[in-house]
PDB file of C-alpha atoms in Angstrom:
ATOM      1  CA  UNK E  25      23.463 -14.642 -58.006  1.00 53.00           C
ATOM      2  CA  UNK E  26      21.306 -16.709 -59.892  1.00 60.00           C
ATOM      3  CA  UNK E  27      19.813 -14.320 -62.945  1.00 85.00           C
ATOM      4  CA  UNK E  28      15.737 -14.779 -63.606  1.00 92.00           C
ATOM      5  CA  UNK E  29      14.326 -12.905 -66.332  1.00 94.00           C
ATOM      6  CA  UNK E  30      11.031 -11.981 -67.016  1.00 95.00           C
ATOM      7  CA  UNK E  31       9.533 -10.154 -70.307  1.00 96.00           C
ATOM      8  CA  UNK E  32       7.786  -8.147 -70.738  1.00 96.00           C
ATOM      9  CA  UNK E  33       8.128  -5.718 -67.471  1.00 94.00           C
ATOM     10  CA  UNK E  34       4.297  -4.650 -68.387  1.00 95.00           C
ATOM     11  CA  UNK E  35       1.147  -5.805 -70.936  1.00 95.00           C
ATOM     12  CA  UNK E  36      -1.863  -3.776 -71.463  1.00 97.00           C
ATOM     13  CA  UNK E  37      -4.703  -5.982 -72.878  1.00 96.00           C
ATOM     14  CA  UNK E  38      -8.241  -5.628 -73.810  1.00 97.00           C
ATOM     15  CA  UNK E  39     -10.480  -7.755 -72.165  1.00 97.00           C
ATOM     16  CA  UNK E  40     -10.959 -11.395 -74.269  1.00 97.00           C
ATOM     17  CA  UNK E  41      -7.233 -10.982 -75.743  1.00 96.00           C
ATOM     18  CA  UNK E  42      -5.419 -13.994 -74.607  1.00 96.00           C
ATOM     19  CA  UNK E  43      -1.542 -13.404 -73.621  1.00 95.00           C
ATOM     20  CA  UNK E  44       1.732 -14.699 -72.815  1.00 95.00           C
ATOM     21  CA  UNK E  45       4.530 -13.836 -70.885  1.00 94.00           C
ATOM     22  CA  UNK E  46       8.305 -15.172 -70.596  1.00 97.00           C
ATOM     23  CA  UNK E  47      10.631 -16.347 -67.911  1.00 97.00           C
ATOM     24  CA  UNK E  48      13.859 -17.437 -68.356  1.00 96.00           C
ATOM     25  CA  UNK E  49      16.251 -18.878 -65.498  1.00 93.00           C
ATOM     26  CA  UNK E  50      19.536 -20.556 -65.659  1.00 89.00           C
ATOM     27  CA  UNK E  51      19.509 -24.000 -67.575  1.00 86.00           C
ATOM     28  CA  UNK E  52      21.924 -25.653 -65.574  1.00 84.00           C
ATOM     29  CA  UNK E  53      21.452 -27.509 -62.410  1.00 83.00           C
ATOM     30  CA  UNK E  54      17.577 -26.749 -61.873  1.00 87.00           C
ATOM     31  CA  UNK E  55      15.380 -28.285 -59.756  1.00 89.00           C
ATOM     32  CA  UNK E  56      12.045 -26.546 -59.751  1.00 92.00           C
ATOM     33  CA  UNK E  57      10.044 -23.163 -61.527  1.00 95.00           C
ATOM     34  CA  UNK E  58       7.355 -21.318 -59.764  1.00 95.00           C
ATOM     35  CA  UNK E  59       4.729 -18.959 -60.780  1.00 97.00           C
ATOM     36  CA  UNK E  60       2.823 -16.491 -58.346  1.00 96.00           C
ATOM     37  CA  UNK E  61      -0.021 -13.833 -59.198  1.00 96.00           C
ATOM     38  CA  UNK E  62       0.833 -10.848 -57.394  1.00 94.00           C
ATOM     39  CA  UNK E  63      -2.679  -8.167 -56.913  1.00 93.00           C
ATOM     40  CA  UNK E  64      -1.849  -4.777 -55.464  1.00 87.00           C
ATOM     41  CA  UNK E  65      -1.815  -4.764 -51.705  1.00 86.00           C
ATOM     42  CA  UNK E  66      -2.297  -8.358 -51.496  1.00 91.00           C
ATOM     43  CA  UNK E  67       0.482 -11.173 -50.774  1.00 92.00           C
ATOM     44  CA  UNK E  68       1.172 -13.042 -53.500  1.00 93.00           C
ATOM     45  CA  UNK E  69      -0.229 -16.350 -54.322  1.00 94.00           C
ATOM     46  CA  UNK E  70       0.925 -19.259 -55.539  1.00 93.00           C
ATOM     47  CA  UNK E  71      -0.318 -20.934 -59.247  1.00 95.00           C
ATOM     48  CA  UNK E  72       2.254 -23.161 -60.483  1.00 93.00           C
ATOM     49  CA  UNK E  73       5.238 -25.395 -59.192  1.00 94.00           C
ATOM     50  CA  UNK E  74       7.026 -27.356 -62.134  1.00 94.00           C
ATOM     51  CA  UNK E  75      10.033 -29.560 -61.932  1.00 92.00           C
ATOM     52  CA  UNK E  76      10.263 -31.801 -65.364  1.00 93.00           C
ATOM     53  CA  UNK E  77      11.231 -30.759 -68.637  1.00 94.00           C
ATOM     54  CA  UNK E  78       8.291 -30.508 -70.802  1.00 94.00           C
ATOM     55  CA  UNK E  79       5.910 -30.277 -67.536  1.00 94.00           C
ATOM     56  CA  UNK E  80       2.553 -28.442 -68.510  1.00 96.00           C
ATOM     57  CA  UNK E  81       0.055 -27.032 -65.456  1.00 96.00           C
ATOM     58  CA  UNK E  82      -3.271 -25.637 -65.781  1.00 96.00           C
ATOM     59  CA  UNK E  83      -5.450 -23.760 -63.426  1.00 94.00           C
ATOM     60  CA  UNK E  84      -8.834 -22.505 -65.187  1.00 95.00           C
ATOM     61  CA  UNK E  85      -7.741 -20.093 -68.037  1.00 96.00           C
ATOM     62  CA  UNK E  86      -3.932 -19.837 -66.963  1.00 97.00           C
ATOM     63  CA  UNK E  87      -1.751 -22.241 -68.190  1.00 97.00           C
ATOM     64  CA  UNK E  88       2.182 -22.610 -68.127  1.00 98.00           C
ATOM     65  CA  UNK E  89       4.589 -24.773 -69.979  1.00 97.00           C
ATOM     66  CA  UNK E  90       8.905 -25.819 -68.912  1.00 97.00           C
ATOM     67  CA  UNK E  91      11.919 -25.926 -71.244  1.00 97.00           C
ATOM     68  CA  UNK E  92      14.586 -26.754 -68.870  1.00 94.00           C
ATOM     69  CA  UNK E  93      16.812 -27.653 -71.425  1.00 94.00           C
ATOM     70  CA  UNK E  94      16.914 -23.838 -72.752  1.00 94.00           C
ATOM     71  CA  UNK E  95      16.079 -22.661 -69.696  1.00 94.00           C
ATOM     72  CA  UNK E  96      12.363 -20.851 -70.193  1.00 96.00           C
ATOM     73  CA  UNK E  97       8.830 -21.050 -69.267  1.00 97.00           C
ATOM     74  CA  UNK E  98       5.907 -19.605 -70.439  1.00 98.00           C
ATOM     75  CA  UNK E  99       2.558 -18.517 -68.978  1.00 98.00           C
ATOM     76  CA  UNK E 100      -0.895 -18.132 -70.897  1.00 97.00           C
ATOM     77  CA  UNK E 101      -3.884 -16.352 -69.687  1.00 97.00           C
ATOM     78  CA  UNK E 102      -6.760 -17.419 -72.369  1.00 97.00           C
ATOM     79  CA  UNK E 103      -9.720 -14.659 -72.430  1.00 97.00           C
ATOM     80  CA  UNK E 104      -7.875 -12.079 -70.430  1.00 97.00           C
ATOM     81  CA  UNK E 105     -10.836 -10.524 -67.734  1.00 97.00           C
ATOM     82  CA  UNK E 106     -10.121  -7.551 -65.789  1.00 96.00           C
ATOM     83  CA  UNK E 107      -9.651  -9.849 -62.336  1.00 95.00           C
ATOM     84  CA  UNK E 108      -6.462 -11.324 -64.060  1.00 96.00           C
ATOM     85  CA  UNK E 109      -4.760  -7.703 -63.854  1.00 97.00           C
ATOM     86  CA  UNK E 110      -2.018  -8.384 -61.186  1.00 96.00           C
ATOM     87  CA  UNK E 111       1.832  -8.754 -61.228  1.00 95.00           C
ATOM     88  CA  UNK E 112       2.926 -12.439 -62.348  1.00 97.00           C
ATOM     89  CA  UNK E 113       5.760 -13.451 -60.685  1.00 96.00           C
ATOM     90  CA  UNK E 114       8.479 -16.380 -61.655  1.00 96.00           C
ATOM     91  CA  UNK E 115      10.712 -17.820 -59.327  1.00 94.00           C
ATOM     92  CA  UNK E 116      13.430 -20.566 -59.649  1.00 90.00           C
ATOM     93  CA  UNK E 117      15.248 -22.906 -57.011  1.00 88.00           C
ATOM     94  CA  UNK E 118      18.320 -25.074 -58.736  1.00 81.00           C
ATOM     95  CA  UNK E 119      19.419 -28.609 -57.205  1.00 75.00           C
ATOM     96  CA  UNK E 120      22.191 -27.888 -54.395  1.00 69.00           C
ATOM     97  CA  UNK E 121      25.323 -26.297 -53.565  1.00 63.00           C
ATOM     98  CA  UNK E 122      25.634 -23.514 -51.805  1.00 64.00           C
ATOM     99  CA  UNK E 123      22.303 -22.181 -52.508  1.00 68.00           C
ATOM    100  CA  UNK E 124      19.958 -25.485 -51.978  1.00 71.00           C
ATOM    101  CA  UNK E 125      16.567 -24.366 -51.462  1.00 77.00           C
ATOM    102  CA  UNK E 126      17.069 -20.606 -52.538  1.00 83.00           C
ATOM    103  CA  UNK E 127      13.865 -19.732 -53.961  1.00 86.00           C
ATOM    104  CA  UNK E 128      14.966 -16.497 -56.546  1.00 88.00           C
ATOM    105  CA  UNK E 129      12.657 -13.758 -58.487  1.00 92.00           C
ATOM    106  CA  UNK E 130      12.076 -12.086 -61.241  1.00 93.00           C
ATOM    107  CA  UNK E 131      11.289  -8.987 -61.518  1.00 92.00           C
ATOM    108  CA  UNK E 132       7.555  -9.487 -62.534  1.00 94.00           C
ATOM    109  CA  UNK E 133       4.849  -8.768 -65.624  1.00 96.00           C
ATOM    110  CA  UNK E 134       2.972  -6.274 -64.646  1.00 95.00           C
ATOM    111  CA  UNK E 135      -0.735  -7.190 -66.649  1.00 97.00           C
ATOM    112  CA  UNK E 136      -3.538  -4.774 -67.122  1.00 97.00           C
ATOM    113  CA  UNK E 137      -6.694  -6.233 -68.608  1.00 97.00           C
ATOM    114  CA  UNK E 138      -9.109  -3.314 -69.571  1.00 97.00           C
ATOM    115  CA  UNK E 139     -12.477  -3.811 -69.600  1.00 94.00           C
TER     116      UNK E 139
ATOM    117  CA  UNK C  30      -4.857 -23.140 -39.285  1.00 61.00           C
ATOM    118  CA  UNK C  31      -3.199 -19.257 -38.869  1.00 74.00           C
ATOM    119  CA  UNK C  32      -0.601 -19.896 -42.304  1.00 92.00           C
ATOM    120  CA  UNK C  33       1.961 -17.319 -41.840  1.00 95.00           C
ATOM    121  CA  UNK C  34       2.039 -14.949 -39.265  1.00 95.00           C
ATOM    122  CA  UNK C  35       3.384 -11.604 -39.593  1.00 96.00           C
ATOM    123  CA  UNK C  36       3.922  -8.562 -37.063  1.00 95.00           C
ATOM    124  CA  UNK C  37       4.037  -5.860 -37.180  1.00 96.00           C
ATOM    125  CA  UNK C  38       1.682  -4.623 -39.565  1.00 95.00           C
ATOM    126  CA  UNK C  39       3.420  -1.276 -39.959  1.00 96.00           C
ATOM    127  CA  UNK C  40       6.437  -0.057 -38.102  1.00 96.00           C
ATOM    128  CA  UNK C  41       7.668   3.769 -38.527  1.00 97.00           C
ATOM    129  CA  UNK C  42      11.319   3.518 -37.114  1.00 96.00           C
ATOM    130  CA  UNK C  43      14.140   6.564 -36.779  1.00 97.00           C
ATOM    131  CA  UNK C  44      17.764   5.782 -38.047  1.00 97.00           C
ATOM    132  CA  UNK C  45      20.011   3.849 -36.060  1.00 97.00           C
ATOM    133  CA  UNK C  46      16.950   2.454 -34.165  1.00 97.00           C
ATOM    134  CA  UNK C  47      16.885  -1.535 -34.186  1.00 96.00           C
ATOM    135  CA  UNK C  48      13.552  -3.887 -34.099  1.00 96.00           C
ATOM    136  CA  UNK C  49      12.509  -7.093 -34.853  1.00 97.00           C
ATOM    137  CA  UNK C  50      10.082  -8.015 -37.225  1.00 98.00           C
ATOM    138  CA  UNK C  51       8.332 -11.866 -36.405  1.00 98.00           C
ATOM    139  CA  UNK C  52       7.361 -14.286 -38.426  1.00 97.00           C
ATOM    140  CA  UNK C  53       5.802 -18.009 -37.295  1.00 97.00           C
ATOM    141  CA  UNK C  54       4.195 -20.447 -39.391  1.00 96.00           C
ATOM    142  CA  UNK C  55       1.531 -23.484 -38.022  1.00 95.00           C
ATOM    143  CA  UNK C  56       2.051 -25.662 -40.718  1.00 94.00           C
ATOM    144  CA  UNK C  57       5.264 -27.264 -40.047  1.00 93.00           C
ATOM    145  CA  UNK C  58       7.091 -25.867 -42.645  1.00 94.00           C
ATOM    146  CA  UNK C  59      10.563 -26.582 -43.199  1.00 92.00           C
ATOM    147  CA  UNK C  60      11.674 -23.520 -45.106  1.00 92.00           C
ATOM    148  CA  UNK C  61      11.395 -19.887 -43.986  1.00 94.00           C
ATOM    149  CA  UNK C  62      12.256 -16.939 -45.610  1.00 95.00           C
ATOM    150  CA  UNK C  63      12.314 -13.375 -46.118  1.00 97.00           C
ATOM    151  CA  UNK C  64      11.962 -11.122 -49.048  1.00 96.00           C
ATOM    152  CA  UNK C  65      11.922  -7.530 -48.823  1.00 96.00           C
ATOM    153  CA  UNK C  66       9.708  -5.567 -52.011  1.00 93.00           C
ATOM    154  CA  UNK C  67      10.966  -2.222 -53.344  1.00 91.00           C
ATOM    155  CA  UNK C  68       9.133  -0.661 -56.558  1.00 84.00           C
ATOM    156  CA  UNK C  69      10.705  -1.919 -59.928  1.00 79.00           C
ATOM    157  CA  UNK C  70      12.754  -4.423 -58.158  1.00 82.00           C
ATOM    158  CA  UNK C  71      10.555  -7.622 -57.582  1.00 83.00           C
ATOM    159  CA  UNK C  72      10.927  -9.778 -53.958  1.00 91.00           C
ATOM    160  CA  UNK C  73      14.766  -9.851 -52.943  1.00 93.00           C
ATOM    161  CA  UNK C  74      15.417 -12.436 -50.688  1.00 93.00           C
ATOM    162  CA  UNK C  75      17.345 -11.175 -47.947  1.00 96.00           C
ATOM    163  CA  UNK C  76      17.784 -14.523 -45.609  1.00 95.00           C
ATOM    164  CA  UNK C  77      16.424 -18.081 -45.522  1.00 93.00           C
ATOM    165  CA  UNK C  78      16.536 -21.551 -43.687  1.00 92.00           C
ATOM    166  CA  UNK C  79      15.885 -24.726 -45.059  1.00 89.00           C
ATOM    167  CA  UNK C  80      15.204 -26.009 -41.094  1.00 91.00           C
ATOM    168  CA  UNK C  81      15.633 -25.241 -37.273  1.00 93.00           C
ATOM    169  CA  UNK C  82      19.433 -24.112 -36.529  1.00 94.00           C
ATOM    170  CA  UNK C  83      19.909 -23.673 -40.322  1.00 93.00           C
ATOM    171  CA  UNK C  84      20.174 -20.085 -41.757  1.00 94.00           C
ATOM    172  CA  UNK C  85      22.089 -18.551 -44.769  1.00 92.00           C
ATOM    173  CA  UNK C  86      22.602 -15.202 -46.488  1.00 92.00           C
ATOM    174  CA  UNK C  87      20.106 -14.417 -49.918  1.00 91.00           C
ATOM    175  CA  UNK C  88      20.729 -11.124 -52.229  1.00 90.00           C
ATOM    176  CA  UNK C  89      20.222  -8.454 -50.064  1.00 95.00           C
ATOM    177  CA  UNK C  90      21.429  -9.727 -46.222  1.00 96.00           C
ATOM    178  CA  UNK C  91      23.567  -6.589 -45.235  1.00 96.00           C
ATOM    179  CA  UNK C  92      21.972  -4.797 -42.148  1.00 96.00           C
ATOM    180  CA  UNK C  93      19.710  -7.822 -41.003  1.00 97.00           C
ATOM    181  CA  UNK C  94      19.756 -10.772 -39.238  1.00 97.00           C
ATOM    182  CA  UNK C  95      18.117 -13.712 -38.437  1.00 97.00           C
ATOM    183  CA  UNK C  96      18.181 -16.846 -36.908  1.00 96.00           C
ATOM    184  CA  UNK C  97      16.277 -20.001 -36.355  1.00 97.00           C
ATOM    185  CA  UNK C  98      15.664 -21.483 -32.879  1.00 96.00           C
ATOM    186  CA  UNK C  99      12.173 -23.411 -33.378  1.00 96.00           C
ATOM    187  CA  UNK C 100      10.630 -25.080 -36.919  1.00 96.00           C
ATOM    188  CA  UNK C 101       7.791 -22.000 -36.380  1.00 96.00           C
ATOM    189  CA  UNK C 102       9.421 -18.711 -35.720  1.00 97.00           C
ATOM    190  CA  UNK C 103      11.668 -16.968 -38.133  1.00 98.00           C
ATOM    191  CA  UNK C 104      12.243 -13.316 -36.808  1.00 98.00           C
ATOM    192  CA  UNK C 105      14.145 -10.665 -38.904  1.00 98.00           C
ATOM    193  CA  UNK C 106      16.122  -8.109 -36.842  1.00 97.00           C
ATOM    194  CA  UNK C 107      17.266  -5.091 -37.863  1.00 96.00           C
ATOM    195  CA  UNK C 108      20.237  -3.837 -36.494  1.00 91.00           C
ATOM    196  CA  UNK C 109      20.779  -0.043 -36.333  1.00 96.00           C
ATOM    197  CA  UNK C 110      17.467   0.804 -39.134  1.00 96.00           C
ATOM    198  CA  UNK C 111      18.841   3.034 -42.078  1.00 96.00           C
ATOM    199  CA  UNK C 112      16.583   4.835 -44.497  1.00 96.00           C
ATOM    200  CA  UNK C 113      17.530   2.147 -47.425  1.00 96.00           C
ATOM    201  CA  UNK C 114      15.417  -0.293 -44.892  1.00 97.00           C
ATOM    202  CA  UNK C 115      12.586   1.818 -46.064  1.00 97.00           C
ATOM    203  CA  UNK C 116      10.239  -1.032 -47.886  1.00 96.00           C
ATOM    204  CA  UNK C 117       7.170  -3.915 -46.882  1.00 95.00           C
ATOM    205  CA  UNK C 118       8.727  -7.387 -46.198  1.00 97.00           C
ATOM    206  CA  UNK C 119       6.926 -10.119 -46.781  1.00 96.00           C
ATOM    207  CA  UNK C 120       8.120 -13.979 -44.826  1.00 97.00           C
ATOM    208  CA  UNK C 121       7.176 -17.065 -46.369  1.00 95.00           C
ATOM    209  CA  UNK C 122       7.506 -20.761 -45.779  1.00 94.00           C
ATOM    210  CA  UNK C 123       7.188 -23.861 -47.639  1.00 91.00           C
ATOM    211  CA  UNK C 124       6.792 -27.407 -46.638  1.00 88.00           C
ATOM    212  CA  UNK C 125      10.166 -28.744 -48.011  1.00 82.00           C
ATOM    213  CA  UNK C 126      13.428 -28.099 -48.086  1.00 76.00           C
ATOM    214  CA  UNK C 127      14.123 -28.145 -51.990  1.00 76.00           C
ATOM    215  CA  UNK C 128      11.669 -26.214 -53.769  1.00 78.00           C
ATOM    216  CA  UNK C 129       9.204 -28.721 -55.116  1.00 82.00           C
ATOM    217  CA  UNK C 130       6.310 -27.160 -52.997  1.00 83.00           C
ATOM    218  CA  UNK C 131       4.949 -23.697 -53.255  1.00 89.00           C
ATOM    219  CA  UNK C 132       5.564 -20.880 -51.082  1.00 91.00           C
ATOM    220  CA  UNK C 133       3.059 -19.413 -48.665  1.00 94.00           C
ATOM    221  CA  UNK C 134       3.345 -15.714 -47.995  1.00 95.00           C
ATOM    222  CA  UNK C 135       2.677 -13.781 -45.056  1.00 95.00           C
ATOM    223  CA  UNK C 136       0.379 -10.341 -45.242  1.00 94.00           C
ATOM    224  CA  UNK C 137       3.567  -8.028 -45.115  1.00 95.00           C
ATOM    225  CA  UNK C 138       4.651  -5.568 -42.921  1.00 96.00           C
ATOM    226  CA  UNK C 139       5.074  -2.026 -43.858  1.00 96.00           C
ATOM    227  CA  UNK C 140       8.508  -0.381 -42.716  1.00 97.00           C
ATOM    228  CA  UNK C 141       9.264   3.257 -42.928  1.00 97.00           C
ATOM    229  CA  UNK C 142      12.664   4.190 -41.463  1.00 97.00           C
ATOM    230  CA  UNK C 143      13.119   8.206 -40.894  1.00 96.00           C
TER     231      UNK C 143
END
């Protein structure tokens, strides 16, 4: 079982704050990182795939950021607004073996942005 | 262009009942899966295939099964539905095998086992 962390489980944040979660995955043989916003009763949706060490990806006021080497990635919401609150989800695939393709989860940051 | 197509909706089954849950994507996706959400424990992926005839086993595969006949149709069955089955499962796809491209999710169906 490949292990993917995420931290914090949960944020509260006042709307404007800017914040930053964690994800950490298994350093060795990786192939690709994903990120997915998650709002209640809604599928989740896709915002970042990133495959090189040192990749950064932007998409309006979310950013994220790859350390393969230590195996963690980062995302930033800058101006938290209250249409950000959702569940942020990570996910990582490594390069082969038995489990080539296996697209795993973390658990999730649960964000609240109050108004 | 439909994405990924899931049915049922909502399903209230009795233990020891079985049913199939169906999945089919229009996009020509190479990789199917199916995760299964329970509160506090994220998307567990409970099977997977990287192509047509190709299926293997993720966290949770104990109690379903799948297979893989066609690129566009990945059903879940469940065999003989216990109350742990209680939980919305969600299929998604993705374009390649590997990982490089994101997933696309299907709306989820709701499962209540009694």
């Amino acid at each position: 079982i490949l292990n993917v962390e995420q931290s914090p489980q949960s944020l509260h944040v006042q709307e404007g704050d800017s914040t930053n979660f964690t994800c950490s995955f298994p350093s060795s043989n990786f192939y690709a990182l994903h990120w997915y916003r998650w709002e209640t009763a809604k599928s989740p949706e896709a915002l970042f795939v990133m495959t090189l060490n040192g990749d950064e990806k932007k998409k309006g006021r979310i950013s994220a950021t790859l350390n393969t080497k230590e195996g963690y990635s980062y995302l930033y919401i800058k101006g938290s607004q209250p249409e950000d609150s959702a569940t942020y989800l990570c996910a990582f695939t490594n390069a082969g073996g038995t489990s080539y393709g296996k697209l795993t989860f973390g658990q999730g940051t649960i964000l609240t942005v109050h108004p | 262009n439909a994405g990924v197509t899931q049915t049922p909706k909502f399903q209230v089954l009795k233990t020891g009942q079985s049913m199939t849950l169906q999945c089919a994507q229009d996009m020509n996706h190479e990789y199917m899966s199916w995760y299964r959400q329970d509160p506090g424990m994220g998307l567990r992926l409970i099977h997977y295939s990287v192509g047509a005839g190709i299926t293997d086993q993720g966290e949770v595969p104990n109690g379903y099964n799948v297979s893989r006949s066609t690129t566009e149709d990945f059903p879940l069955r469940l065999l003989s539905a216990a109350p742990s089955q209680t939980s919305v499962y969600f299929c998604a796809s993705r374009y390649d095998r590997a990982g490089a491209n994101v997933l696309t999710f299907g709306a989820g169906s709701r499962l209540t086992v009694l």
